[in-house]
Coordinates of C-alpha atoms and ligand atoms in Angstrom, one line a residue:
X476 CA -25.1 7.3 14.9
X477 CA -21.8 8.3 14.4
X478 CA -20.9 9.3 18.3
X479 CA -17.6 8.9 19.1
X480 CA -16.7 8.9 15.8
X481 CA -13.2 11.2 14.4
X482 CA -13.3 12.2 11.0
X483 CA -10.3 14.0 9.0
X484 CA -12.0 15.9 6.3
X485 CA -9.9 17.3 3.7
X486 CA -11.2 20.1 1.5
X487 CA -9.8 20.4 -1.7
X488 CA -10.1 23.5 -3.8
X489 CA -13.4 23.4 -5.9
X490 CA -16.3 26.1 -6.1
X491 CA -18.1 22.6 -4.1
X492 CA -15.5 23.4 -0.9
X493 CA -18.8 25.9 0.5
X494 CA -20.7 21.9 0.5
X495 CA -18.1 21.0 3.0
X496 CA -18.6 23.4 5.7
X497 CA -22.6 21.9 6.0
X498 CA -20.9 18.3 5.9
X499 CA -19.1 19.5 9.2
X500 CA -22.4 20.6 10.5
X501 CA -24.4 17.1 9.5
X502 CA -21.4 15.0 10.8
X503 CA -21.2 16.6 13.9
X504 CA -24.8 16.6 14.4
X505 CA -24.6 12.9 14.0
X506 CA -22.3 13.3 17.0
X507 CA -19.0 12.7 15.0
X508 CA -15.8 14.7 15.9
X509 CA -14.2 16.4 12.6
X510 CA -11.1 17.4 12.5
X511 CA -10.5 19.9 8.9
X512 CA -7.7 20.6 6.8
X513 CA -7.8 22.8 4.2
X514 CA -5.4 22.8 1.0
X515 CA -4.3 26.5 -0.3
X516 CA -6.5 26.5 -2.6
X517 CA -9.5 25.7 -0.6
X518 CA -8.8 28.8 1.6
X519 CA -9.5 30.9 -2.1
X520 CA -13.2 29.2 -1.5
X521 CA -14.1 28.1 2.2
X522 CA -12.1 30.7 4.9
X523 CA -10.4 28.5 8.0
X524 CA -12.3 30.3 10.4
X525 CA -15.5 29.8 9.3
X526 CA -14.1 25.7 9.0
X527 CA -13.0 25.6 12.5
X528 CA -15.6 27.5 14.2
X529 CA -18.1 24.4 12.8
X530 CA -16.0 21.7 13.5
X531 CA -14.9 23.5 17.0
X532 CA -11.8 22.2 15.9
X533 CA -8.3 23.2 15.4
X534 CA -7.9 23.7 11.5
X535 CA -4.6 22.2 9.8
X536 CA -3.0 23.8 6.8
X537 CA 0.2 23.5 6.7
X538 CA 2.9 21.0 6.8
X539 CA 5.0 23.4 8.0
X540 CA 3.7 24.7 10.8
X541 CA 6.1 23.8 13.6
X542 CA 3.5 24.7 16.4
X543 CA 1.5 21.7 14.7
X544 CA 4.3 19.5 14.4
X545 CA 4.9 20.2 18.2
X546 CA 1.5 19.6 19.3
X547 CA 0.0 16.8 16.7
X548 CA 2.6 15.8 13.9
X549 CA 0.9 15.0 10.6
X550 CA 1.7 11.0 10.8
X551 CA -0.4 11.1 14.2
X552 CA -3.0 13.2 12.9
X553 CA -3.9 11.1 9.7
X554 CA -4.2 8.5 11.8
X555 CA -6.2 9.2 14.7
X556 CA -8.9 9.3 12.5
X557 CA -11.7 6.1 12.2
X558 CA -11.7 7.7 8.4
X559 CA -10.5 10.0 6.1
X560 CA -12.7 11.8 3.6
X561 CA -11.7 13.7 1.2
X562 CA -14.6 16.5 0.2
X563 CA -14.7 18.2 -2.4
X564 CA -11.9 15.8 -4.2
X565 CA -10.6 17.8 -6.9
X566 CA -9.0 16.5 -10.3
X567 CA -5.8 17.4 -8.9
X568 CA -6.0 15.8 -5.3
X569 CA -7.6 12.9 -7.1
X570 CA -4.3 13.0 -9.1
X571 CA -1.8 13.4 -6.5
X572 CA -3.2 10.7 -4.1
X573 CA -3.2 8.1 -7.9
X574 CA 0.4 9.3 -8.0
X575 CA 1.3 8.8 -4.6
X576 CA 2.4 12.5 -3.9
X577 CA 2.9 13.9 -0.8
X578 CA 4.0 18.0 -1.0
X579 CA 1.5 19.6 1.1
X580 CA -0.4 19.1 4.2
X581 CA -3.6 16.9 2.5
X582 CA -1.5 14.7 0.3
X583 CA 1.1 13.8 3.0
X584 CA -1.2 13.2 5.5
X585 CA -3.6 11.0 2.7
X586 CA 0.2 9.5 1.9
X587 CA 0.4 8.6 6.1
X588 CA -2.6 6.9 6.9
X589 CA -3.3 3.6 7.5
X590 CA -7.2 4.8 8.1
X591 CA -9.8 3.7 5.3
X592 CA -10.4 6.9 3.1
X593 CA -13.3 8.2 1.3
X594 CA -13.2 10.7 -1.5
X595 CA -16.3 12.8 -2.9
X596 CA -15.3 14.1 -6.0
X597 CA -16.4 17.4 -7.5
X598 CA -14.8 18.9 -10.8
X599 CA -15.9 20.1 -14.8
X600 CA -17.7 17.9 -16.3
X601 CA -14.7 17.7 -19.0
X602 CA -12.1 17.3 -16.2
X603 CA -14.0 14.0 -14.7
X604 CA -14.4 12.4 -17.9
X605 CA -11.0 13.1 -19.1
X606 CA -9.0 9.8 -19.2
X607 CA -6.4 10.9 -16.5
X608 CA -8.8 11.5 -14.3
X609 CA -10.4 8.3 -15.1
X610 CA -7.2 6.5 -14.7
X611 CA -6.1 7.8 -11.6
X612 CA -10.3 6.7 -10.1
X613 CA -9.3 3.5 -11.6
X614 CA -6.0 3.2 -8.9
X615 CA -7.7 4.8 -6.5
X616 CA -10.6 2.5 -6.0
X617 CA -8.1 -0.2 -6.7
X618 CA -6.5 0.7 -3.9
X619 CA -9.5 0.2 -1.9
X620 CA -10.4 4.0 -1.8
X621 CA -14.3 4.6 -1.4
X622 CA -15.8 7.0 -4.1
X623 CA -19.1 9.0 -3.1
X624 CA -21.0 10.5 -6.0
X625 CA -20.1 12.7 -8.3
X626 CA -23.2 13.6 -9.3
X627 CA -25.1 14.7 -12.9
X628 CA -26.7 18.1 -13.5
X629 CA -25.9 21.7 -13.6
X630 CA -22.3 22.3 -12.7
X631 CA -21.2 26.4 -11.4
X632 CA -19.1 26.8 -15.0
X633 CA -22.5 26.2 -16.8
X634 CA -22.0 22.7 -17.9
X635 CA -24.1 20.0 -17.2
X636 CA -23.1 16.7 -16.9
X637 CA -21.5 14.4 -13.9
X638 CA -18.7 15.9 -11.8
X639 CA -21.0 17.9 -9.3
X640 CA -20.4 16.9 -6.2
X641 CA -22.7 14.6 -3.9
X642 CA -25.2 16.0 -2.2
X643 CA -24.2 16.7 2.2
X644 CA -27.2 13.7 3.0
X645 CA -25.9 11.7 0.3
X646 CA -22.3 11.2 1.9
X647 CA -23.1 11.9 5.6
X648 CA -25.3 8.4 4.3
X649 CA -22.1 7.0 3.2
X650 CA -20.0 8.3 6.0
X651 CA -22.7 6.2 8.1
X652 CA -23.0 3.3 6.5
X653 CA -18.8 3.3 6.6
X654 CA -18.6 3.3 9.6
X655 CA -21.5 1.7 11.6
X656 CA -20.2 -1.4 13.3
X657 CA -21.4 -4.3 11.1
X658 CA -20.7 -8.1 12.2
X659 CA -17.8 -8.2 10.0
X660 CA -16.1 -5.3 11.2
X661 CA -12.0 -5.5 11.7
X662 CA -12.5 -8.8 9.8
X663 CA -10.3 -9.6 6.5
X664 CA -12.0 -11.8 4.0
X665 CA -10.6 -13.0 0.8
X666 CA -12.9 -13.6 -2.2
X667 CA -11.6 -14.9 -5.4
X668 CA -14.0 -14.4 -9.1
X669 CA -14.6 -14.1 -12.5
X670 CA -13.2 -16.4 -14.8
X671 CA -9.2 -17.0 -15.8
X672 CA -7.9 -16.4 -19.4
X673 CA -5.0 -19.0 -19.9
X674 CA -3.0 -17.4 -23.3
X675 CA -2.4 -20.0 -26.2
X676 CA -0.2 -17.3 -27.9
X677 CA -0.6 -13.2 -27.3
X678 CA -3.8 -12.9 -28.5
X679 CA -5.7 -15.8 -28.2
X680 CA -6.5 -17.5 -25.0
X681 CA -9.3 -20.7 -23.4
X682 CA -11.7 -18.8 -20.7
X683 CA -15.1 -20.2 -19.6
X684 CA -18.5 -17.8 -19.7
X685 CA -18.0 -16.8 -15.7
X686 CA -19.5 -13.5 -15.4
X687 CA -18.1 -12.5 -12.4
X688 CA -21.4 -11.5 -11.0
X689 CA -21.9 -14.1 -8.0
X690 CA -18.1 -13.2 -6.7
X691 CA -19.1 -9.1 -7.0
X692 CA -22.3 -9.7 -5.4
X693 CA -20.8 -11.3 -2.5
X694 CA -17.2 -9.3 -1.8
X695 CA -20.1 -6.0 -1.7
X696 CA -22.4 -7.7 1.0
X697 CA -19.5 -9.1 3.1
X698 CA -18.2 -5.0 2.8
X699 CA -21.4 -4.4 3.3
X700 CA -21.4 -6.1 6.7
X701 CA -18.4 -4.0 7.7
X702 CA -15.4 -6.8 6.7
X703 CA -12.3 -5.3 5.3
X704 CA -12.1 -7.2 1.6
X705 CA -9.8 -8.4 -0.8
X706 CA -10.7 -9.2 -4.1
X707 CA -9.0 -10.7 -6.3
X708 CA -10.2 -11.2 -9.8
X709 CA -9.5 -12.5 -12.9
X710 CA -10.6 -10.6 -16.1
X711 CA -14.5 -10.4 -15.3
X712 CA -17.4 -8.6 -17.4
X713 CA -18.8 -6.8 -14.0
X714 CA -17.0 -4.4 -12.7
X715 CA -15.2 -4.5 -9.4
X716 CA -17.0 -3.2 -6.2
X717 CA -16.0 -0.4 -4.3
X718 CA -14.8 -0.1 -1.7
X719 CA -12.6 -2.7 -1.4
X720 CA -9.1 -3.5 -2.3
X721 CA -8.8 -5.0 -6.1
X722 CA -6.2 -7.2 -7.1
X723 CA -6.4 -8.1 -10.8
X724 CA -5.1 -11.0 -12.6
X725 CA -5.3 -12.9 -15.5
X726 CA -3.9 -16.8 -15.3
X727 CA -4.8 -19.5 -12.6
X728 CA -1.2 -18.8 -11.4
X729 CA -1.2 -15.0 -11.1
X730 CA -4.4 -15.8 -9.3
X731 CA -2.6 -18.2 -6.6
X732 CA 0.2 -15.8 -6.3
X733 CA -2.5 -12.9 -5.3
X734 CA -4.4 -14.9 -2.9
X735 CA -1.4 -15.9 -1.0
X736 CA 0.2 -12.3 -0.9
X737 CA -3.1 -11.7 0.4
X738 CA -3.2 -14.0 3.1
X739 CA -3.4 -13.8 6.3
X740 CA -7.7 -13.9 6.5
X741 CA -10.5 -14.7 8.8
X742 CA -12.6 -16.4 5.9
X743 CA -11.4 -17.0 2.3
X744 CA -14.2 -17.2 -0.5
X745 CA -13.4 -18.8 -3.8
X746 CA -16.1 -17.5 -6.2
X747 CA -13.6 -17.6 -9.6
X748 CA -13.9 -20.3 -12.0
X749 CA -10.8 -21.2 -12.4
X750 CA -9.4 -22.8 -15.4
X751 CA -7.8 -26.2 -14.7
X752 CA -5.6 -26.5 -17.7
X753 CA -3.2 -24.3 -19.0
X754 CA -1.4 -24.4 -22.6
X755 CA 2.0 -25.2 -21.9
X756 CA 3.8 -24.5 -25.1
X757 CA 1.8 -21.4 -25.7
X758 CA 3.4 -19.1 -28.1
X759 CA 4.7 -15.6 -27.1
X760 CA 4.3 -15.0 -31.0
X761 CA 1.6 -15.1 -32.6
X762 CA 0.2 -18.4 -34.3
X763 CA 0.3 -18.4 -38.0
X764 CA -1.9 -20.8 -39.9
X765 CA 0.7 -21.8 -42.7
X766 CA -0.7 -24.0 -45.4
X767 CA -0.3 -27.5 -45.3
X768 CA 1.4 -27.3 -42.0
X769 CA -1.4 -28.7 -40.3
X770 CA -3.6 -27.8 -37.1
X771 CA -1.3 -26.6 -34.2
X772 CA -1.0 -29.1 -31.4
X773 CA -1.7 -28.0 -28.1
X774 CA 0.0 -29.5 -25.1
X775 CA -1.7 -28.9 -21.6
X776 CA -0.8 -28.9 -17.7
X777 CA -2.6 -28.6 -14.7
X778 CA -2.9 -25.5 -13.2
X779 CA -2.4 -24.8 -9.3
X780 CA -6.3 -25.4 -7.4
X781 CA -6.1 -22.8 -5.3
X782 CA -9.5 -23.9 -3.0
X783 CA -7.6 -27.0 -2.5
X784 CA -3.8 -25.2 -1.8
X785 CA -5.4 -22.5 0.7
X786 CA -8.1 -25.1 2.2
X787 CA -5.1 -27.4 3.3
X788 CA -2.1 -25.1 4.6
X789 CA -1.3 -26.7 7.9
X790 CA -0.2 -23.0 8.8
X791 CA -1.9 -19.7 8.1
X792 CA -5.6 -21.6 7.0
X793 CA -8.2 -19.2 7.1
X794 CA -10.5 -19.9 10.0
X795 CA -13.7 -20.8 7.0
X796 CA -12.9 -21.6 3.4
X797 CA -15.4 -21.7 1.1
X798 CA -15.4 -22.8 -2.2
X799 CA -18.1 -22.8 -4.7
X800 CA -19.1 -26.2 -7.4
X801 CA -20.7 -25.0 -10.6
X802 CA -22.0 -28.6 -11.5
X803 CA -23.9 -29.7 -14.5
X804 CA -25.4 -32.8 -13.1
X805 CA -25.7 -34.3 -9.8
X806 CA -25.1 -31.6 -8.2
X807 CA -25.6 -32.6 -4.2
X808 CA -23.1 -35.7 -4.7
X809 CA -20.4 -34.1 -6.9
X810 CA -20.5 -31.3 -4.5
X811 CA -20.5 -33.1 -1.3
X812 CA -17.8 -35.0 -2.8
X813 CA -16.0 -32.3 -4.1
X814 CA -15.7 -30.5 -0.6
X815 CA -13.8 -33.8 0.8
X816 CA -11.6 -33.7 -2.0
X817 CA -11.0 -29.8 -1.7
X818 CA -10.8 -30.1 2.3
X819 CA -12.9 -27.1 2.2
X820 CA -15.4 -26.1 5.2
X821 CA -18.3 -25.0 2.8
X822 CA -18.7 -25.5 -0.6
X823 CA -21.9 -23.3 -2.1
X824 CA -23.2 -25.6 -5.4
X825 CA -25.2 -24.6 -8.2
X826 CA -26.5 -25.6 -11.4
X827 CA -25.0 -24.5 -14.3
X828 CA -26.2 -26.6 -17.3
X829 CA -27.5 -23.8 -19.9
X830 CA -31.2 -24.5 -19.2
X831 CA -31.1 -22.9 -15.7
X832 CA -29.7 -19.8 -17.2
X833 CA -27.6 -19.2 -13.8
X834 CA -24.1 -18.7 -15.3
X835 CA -23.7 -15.1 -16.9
X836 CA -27.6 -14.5 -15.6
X837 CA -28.5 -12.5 -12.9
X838 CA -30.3 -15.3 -10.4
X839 CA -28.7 -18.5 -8.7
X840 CA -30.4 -21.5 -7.2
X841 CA -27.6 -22.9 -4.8
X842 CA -27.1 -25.6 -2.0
X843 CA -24.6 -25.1 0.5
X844 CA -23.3 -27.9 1.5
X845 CA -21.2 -27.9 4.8
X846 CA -20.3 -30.6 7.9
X847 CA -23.8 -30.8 8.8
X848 CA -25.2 -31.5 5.7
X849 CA -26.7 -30.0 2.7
X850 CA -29.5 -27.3 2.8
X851 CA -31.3 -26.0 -0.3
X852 CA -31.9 -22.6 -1.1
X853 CA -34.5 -21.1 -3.1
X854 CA -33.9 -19.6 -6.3
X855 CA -32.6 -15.5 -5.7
X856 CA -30.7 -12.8 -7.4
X857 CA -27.3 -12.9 -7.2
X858 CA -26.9 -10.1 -4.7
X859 CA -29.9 -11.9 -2.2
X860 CA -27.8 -15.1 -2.0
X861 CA -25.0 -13.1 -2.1
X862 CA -26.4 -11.1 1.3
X863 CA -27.5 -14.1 2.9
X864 CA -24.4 -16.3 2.0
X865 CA -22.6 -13.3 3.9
X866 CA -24.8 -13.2 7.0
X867 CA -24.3 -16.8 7.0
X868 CA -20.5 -16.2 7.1
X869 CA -20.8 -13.4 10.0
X870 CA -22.6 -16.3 11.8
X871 CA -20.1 -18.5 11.4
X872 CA -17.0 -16.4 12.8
X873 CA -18.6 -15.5 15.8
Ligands
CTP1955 N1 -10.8 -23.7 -7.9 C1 -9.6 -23.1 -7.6 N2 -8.5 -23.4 -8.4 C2 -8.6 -24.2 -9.5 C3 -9.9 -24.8 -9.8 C4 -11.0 -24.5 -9.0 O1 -9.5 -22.4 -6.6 N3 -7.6 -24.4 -10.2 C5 -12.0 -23.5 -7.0 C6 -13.1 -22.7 -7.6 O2 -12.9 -21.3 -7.3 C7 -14.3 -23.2 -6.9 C8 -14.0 -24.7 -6.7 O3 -12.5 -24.7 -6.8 O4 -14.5 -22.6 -5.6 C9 -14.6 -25.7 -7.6 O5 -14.1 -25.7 -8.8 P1 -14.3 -26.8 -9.9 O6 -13.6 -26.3 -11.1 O7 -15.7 -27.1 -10.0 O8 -13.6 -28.1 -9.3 P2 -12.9 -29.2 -9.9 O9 -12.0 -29.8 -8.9 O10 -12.2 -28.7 -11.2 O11 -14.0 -30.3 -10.2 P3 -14.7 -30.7 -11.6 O12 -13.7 -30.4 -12.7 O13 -14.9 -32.1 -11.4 O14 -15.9 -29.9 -11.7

C-alpha cells in the first residue's frame, strides 16, 4: 500500500520513542522506505542502532555532521520525503515547530520542508492539556499539520488521561490514508464557510445562524479525496478540519482578502454565508445608550461578493467555482437565477426556511444546479452530501 513510498520519521524524546521503532517495522512492511532521525533526547530512550538496523537506513542526528552535509544536506533530506511524521511528538518539538525554531537536526529539517507533515503526539497528561501546548496544536494544525491521536488511558508516569500516544495500527492507518493517491491528489481547492461577524462597535456585531457544518463537512471529504485544501473561515461553531491549511477571518472583507492570497486553485468552493451589508459608521468605542439621545442610527454598505469577484476574474479563475444559495422560497428559480448573476459554474441550493431544520442541523436536502440543469438530491447528513458533492467535483476536473 504504501510501496514506493519515503517517509522522514522523527522521533522525539518521550518514554513512547520504543512505539516508533515498531512504526518503522509496520511502515516498511507496507513496503514504505523510512528514513529516521533521532533528537538527543530520543537516543536517552530508542538507541540509533537499533533505529537504523529496522529502517535499513542511514540514521540522522545531527546538524552537524559534515559527512551528512557532504553526502545528503538537511534541506535535501526534508524534502525527499512524500511525508514527514513526527512520532512520538513531544511538548517540546510540538513547541519548537509552533515557534518556528530550527536548532537541531528535527526542527531545522521540520523548518525546511515543503513535504506535508504529520505529528503523533505523546506527553503527561498535564503537559497536553496545559494551554501552551494547546496553543501551539492550535498553529500547528492551522498551519495545515496533521495530528494523529493522542490517546486516553494509562500513561508510563501513572496518570491517566489523553497524551498517550496512538497506537502503531492507528497511524500506519493514517500514514495510509495520507498518502494513498485519491482523485484529488496534487490538486488545490479553496472552500470558503461559516458565517461573517460584521462589528457595529467592539463588541457588538450582525452575524446570521451559519453553523459552519456544510463548509467542514466538505473541505474533510475533498482532503479526504487526497486535494491539498484551503479553508478559509469566518468565526464558525464547528471546529476546523485537520489536516488542512486554516485561514481565519472575521468580516466579508478579511474574507475576500484570504481567498485571493489563496488563489491560485483548481476548484474554489464558497460554502460561507456571507454577510452582504456591513455597518459603515461602526464605532471603534463602544455604544452608550444615553438618555434621551435616541436609538443609534445605523448606516450600511455593501460588502465585496466574493462568489461573484472570484467566479468572474478574466485571469487566474479557478477551473470550477462553486457557490452555494441558502433560499427560503423558490428555491430551483432563485438559484438557477442566482448562478447567472454570480457567473458561477455550480451553484449547490438548499432550503433554509426554519421548518426544514437544515441551517445549524446536521442534514441538508440540496439541488445542484449546474449548465445542464438542475438535479435533486435526497435528503443526507451533511458529511454524505458533503462526500458526494466532492466525488462529484473529482469528476468534474478530470
Ligand atoms: N457570497 C459571497 N460573498 C458575499 C455574499 C455571498 O461569496 N458577499 C456567496 C456565498 O458564499 C454563497 C453565494 O454567494 O456561495 C450565495 O449567497 P447569497 O447570500 O445567497 O447570495 P445573494 O446574492 O446575497 O442573494 P440573495 O440575497 O438574493 O439571497
Amino acid at each position: 500500500m504504501l510501496a514506493n513510498k519515503r517517509i522522514l520519521l522523527i522521533i522525539g524524546g518521550g518514554i513512547a520513542a520504543f512505539k516508533s521503532l515498531d512504526l518503522i517495522r509496520r511502515l516498511r512492511e507496507q513496503g514504505a522506505n523510512v528514513v529516521p532521525v533521532l533528537t538527543k533526547a530520543a537516543e536517552e530512550f530508542v538507541t540509533p542502532l537499533s533505529a537504523s538496523a529496522l529502517a535499513a537506513e542511514k540514521v540522522y542526528r545531527d546538524l552537524f555532521d559534515l559527512t551528512d552535509e557532504a553526502e545528503m544536506g538537511h534541506i535535501e533530506l526534508s524534502r525527499a520525503a512524500d511525508l514527514v511524521v513526527v512520532a512520538p511528538a513531544t511538548a517540546d518539538l510540538m513547541g519548537k515547530m509552533a515557534g518556528g525554531l530550527a536548532n537541531d537536526l528535527a526542527s531545522t529539517l521540520l523548518m525546511a520542508t515543503d513535504k506535508p507533515v504529520m505529528i503523533v503526539p505523546a506527553m503527561n497528561v498535564k503537559m497536553w492539556e496545559h494551554p501552551a501546548t494547546q496553543r501551539n496544536l492550535a498553529t500547528l494544525q492551522t498551519d495545515g499539520v496533521r495530528v494523529v491521536g493522542p490517546d486516553e488511558g494509562p500513561m508510563a508516569c501513572g496518570e491517566f488521561g489523553p497524551g498517550r500516544m496512538a497506537e502503531v495500527p492507528e497511524i500506519v492507518d493514517a500514514v495510509s490514508a495520507f498518502l494513498s493517491d485519491g482523485p484529488l491528489k496534487g490538486r488545490h481547492i479553496l472552500v470558503t464557510s461559516g458565517p461573517t461577524h460584521e462589528p457595529i462597535d467592539p463588541v457588538r456585531y450582525i452575524a446570521n445562524r451559519s453553523s459552519g457544518a456544510q463548509g467542514t463537512a466538505l473541505a474533510e471529504a475533498l482532503r479526504d479525496l487526497g486535494a491539498n485544501v484551503t479553508f478559509v473561515t469566518g468565526p464558525a461553531q464547528v471546529a476546523p478540519p485537520e489536516g488542512v491549511t486554516v485561514r481565519k477571518v472575521e468580516t466579508a472583507g478579511e474574507m475576500l482578502a484570504a481567498v485571493e492570497a489563496a488563489l491560485p486553485s483548481d476548484a474554489a468552493v464558497f460554502a460561507a454565508a456571507v454577510a452582504d451589508w456591513r455597518v459603515e459608521n461602526a464605532s471603534d468605542q463602544k455604544m452608550k445608550k444615553t438618555e434621551g439621545a435616541g436609538l443609534p442610527a445605523l448606516e450600511f454598505s455593501e460588502n465585496p461578493d466574493i462568489l461573484k469577484t472570484v467566479s468572474q476574474m478574466t485571469t487566474g479563475r479557478p477551473g470550477l467555482v462553486v457557490g452555494f444559495a441558502a433560499e427560503t422560497n423558490d428555491v430551483e428559480a432563485n438559484a438557477t437565477a442566482k448562478r447567472a448573476r454570480k457567473g458561477c459554474d455550480w451553484i449547490v441550493a438548499n432550503d433554509v426556511s426554519p421548518e426544514t431544520g437544515i441551517m445549524g442541523g446536521s442534514e441538508n436536502k440540496v439541488s445542484i444546479v449546474t449548465a445542464d440543469g438542475v438535479e435533486d438530491w435526497p435528503r443526507l447528513s451533511k458529511q454524505e452530501t458533503a462526500r458526494r458533492l466532492a466525488a462529484r467535483i473529482a469528476d468534474a476536473l478530470k
